[in-house]
PDB file of C-alpha atoms in Angstrom:
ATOM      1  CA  UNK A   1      40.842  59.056 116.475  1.00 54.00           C
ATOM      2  CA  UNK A   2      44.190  59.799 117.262  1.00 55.00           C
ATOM      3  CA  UNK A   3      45.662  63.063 117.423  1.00 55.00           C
ATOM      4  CA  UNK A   4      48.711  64.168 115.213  1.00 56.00           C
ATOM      5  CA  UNK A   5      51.430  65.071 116.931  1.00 56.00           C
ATOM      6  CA  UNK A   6      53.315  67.209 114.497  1.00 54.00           C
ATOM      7  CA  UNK A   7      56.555  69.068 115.098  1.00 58.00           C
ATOM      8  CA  UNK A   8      56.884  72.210 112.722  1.00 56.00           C
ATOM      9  CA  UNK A   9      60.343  71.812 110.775  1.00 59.00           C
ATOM     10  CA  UNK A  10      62.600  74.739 111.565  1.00 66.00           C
ATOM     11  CA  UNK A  11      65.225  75.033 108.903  1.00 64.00           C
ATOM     12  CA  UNK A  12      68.649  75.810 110.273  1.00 64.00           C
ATOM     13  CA  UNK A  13      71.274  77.059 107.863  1.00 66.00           C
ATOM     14  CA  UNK A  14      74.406  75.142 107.237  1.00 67.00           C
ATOM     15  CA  UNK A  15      77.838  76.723 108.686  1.00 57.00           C
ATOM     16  CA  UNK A  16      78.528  77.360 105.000  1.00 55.00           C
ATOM     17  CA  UNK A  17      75.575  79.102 104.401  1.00 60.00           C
ATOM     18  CA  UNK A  18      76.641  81.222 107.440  1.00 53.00           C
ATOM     19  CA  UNK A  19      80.241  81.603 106.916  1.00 49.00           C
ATOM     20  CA  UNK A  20      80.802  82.148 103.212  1.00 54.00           C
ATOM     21  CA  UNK A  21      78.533  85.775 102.973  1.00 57.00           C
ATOM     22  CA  UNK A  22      80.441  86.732 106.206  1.00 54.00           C
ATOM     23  CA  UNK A  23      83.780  85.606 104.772  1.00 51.00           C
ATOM     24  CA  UNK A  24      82.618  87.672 101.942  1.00 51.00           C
ATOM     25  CA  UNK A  25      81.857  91.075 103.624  1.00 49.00           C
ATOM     26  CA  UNK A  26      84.699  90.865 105.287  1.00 48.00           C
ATOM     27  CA  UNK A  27      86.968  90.208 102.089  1.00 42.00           C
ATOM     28  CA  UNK A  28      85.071  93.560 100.659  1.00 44.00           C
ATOM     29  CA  UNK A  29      85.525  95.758 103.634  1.00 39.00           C
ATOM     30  CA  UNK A  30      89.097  94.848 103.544  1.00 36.00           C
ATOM     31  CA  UNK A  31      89.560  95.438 100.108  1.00 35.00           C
ATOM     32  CA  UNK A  32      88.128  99.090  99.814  1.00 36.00           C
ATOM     33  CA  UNK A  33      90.073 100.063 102.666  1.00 37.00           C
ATOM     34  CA  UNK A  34      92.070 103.083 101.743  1.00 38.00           C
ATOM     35  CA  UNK A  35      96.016 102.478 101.801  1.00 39.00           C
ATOM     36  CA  UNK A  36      97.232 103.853 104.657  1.00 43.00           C
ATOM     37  CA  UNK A  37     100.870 104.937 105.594  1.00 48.00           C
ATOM     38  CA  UNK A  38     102.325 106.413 108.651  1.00 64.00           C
ATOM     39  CA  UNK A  39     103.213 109.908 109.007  1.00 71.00           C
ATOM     40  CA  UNK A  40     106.646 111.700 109.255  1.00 75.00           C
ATOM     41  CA  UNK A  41     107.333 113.708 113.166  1.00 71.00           C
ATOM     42  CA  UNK A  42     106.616 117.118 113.494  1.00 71.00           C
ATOM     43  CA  UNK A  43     109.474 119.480 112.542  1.00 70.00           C
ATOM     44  CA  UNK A  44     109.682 123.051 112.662  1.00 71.00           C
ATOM     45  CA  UNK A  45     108.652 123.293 108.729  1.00 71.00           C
ATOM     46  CA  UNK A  46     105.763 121.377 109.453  1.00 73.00           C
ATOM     47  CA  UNK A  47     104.730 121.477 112.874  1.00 72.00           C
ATOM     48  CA  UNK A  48     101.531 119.141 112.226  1.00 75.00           C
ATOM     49  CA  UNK A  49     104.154 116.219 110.600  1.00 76.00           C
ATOM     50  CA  UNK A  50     103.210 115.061 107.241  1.00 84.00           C
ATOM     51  CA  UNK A  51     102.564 111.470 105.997  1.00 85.00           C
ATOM     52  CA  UNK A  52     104.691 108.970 103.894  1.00 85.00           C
ATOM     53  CA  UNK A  53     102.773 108.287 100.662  1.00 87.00           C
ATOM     54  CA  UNK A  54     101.870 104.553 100.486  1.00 85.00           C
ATOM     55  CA  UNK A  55     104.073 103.813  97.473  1.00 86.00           C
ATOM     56  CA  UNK A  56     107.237 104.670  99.520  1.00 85.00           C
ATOM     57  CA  UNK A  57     106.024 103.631 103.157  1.00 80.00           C
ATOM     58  CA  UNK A  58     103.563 100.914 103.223  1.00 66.00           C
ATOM     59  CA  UNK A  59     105.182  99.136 105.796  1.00 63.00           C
ATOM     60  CA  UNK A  60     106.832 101.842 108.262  1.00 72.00           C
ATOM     61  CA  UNK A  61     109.795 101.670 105.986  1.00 82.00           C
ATOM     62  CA  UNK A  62     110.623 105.129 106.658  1.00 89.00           C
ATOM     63  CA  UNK A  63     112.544 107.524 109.014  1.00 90.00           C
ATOM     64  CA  UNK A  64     113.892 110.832 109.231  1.00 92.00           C
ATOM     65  CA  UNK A  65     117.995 110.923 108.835  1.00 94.00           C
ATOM     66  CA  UNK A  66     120.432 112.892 109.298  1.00 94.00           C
ATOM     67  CA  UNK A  67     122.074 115.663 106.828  1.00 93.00           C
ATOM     68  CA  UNK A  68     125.535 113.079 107.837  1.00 95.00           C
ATOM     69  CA  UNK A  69     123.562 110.178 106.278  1.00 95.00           C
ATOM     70  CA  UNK A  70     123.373 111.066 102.791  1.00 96.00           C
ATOM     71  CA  UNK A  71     126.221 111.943 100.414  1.00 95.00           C
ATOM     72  CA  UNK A  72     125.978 114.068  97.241  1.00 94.00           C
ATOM     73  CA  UNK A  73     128.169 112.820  94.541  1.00 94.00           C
ATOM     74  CA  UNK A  74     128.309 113.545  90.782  1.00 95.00           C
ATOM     75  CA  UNK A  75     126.468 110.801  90.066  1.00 95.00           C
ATOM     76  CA  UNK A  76     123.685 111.207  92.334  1.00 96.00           C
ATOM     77  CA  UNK A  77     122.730 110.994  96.270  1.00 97.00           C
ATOM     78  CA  UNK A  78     124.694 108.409  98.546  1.00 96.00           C
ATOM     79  CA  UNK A  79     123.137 106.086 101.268  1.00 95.00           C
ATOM     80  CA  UNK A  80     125.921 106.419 103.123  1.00 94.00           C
ATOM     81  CA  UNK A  81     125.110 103.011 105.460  1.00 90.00           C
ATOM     82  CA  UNK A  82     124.516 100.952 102.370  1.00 91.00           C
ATOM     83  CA  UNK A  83     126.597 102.544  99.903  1.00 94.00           C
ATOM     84  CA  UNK A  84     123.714 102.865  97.142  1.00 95.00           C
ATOM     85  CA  UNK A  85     123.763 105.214  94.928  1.00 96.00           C
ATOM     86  CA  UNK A  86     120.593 107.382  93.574  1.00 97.00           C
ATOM     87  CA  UNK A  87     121.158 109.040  90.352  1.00 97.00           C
ATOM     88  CA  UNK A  88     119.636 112.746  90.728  1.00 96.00           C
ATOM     89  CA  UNK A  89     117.060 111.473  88.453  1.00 96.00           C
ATOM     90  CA  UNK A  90     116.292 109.006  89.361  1.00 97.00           C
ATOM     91  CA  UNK A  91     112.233 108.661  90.505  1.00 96.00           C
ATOM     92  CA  UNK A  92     112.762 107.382  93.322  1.00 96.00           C
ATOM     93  CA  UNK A  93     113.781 110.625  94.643  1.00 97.00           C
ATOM     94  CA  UNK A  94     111.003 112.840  96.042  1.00 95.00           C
ATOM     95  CA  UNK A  95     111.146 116.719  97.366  1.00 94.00           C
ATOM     96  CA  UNK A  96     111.027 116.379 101.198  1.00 94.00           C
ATOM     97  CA  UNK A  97     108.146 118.390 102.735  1.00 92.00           C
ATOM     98  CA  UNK A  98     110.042 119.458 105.886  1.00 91.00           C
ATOM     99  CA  UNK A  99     113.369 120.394 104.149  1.00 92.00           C
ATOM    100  CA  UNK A 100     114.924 116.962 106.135  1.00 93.00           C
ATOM    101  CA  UNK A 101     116.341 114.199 105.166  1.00 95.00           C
ATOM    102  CA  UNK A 102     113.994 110.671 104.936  1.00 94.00           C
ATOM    103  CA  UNK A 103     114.820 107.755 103.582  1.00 94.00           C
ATOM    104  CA  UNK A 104     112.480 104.805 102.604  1.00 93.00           C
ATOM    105  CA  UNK A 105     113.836 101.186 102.658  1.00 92.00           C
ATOM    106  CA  UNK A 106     113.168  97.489 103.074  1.00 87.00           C
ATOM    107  CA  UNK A 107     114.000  96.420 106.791  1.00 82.00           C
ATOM    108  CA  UNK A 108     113.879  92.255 105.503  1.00 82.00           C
ATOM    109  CA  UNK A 109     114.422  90.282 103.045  1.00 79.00           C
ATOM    110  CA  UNK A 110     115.955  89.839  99.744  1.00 81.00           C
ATOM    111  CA  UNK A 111     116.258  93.840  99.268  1.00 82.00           C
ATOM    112  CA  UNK A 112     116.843  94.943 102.897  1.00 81.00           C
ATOM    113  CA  UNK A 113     118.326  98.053 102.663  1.00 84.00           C
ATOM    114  CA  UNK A 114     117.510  98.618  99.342  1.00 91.00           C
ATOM    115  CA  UNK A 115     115.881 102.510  99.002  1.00 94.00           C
ATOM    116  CA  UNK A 116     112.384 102.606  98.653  1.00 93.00           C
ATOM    117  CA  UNK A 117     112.256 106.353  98.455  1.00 95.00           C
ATOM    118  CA  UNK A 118     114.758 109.322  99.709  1.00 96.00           C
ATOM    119  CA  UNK A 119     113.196 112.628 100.450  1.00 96.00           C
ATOM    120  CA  UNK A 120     115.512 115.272 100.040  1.00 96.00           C
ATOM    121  CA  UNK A 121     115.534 119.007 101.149  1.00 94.00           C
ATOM    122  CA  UNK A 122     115.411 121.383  98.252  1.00 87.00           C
ATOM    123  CA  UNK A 123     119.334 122.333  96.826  1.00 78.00           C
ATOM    124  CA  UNK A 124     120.427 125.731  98.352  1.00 63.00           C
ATOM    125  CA  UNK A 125     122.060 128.219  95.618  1.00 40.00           C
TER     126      UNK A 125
END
């Protein structure tokens, strides 16, 4: 008689069997994210800042700027460094939350400098 000399079979997952459900979990978790966007200084309106919706700011496109900056013409507001001009209604155009100027643009590419958004203080009468 000769005794068997058996080995038990341990089944060890491919790297693809490993990878893809992690690849996947991590594709979910990044896609339920919320949007974030970063948030405007503290001012003395709003001493706790205030954050740049997403649709204007997704990049850290935007800054506060001066009063100087932007130009008020018939037509509409004037970016006075790029010369653009936003009619008044157009939607770009948001109310600013501080009552100061902020202005939303591409920093590269094809549209750098193009407005994104302009946040304007409410007209004084």
């Amino acid at each position: 008689m000769f005794a068997a000399n058996s080995r038990s079979a341990i089944a060890v997952p491919s790297v693809g069997q490993v990878l893809l459900p992690l690849f996947a979990a991590s594709a979910i978790a990044v896609l339920t994210m919320p949007a974030l966007a970063h948030d405007a200084k503290p001012t003395a309106a709003k001493p706790q800042g205030w954050s740049y919706p997403f649709a204007c700011c997704a990049n850290y496109d935007c800054h506060e700027v001066s009063q100087t900056s932007i130009g008020e013409r018939p037509e509409g507001y004037v970016i006075k460094d790029t010369g653009e001009v936003l009619a008044y209604s157009d939607r770009r155009i948001k109310d600013s939350p501080d009552g100061e100027y902020h202005w939303c643009a591409h920093v590269a590419g094809l549209d750098a400098g193009r407005t994104i958004c302009l946040f304007v203080p409410p007209s004084s009468y």
